[in-house]
Amino acid sequence: MLTIFERLKQIAREIDKAIKNEDLGYSSKQNATGDEQLKLDIASDFIIEHILRDVALVKSIISEEKEDIMEVNPDGKYTICYDPLDGSSIVDVNLSVGSIFGIYETGNLSGDGLRAAAYVVYGPRLELVIAVRGKHPRHYRSGARGLFSSRAPIVLKEKGKLNAPGGTQQYWSPTHRSLVESLFSEGYRLRYSGGMVPDLHQILLKGGGLFSYPGTQDRPYGKLRMLFEALPFALIFEAAGGQALDEEGNRLLDLCPTKIHETTPCFFGSNYEIERFKKVYGL
Ligand code: AHG
Ligand code: MN
Ligand code: MN
């Protein structure tokens, strides 16, 4: 697994370079979910595929930007599911974006089979967070010559101050609206950039809060994809001492997608806000 983590650092540096130097415009293609692909979505996917191909432990890869699973090493042990560039819609306005990785046991693509998760933040500084089950997530920041140095592990407090509500407000359910309003009326502040990586990173580093992406009238199953967005962050939130649930109150890590691009409503937070979510939703 350590070899994989080392390769994630290489991936982070290469994608960071591409974001800083390459064309930020759209390609003429769409991905499996029907999103217009940026040239950078495709370039980031290519970088990850080529680096992971060289890692014997990796049997197969599943990308947000690929229709199907791709086998890379027949004798490998893990399937890595990834979102090469999260936040494609905010690249053009120069906000922080990210990459997300879920490392699954091959043959067990579910919350239960998820062995480790990681994300990269391409912000003013390059950062990497890696989590394995049962240990506080490790946090790295890149400095001189692109070297990553280790920072304090990530530990959530019981209660935070930030509220990050996703989705189109016009299509929220009355229940969801009252959850969001109940936190604001208690002094929570809005923090939402439109990129789940920087938005969740902010909640993790500031000690807590709630990030929600509910099922809405226009997207009843939410927007965020299980294998390479929701489940990896669920592992990271639980490892940091928080919780990650779906709209029925199930742990996201108890879910098992039936299709590789399946989405789920999701709620990530510190304990106080998740208890509030359960109460308002009647769970
Ligand atoms: P991607 O760029 O990989 O398609 O993902 C974008 C996701 C996620 O980062 C973010 O939280 C969400 O889309 C924002 O969606 P809304 O604009 O609907 O809030
Ligand atoms: Mn994404
Ligand atoms: Mn993406």
GROMACS .gro file of N, CA and C and ligand atoms in nm, residues 64 83 86-87 225 229, ligand 2:
model
   19
   64GLU      N    1  -1.380   0.829  -1.311
   64GLU     CA    2  -1.500   0.905  -1.346
   64GLU      C    3  -1.503   0.933  -1.496
   83ASP      N    4  -1.157   1.001  -0.906
   83ASP     CA    5  -1.208   1.119  -0.977
   83ASP      C    6  -1.083   1.202  -1.006
   86ASP      N    7  -1.170   1.680  -0.959
   86ASP     CA    8  -1.298   1.716  -0.898
   86ASP      C    9  -1.309   1.867  -0.894
   87GLY      N   10  -1.423   1.918  -0.943
   87GLY     CA   11  -1.443   2.064  -0.944
   87GLY      C   12  -1.414   2.121  -1.082
  225ARG      N   13  -2.080   1.071  -0.679
  225ARG     CA   14  -2.067   0.930  -0.715
  225ARG      C   15  -2.005   0.849  -0.601
  229GLU      N   16  -1.622   0.937  -0.507
  229GLU     CA   17  -1.641   1.063  -0.434
  229GLU      C   18  -1.693   1.036  -0.292
  285MN      MN   19  -1.610   1.510  -0.872
   0.00000   0.00000   0.00000
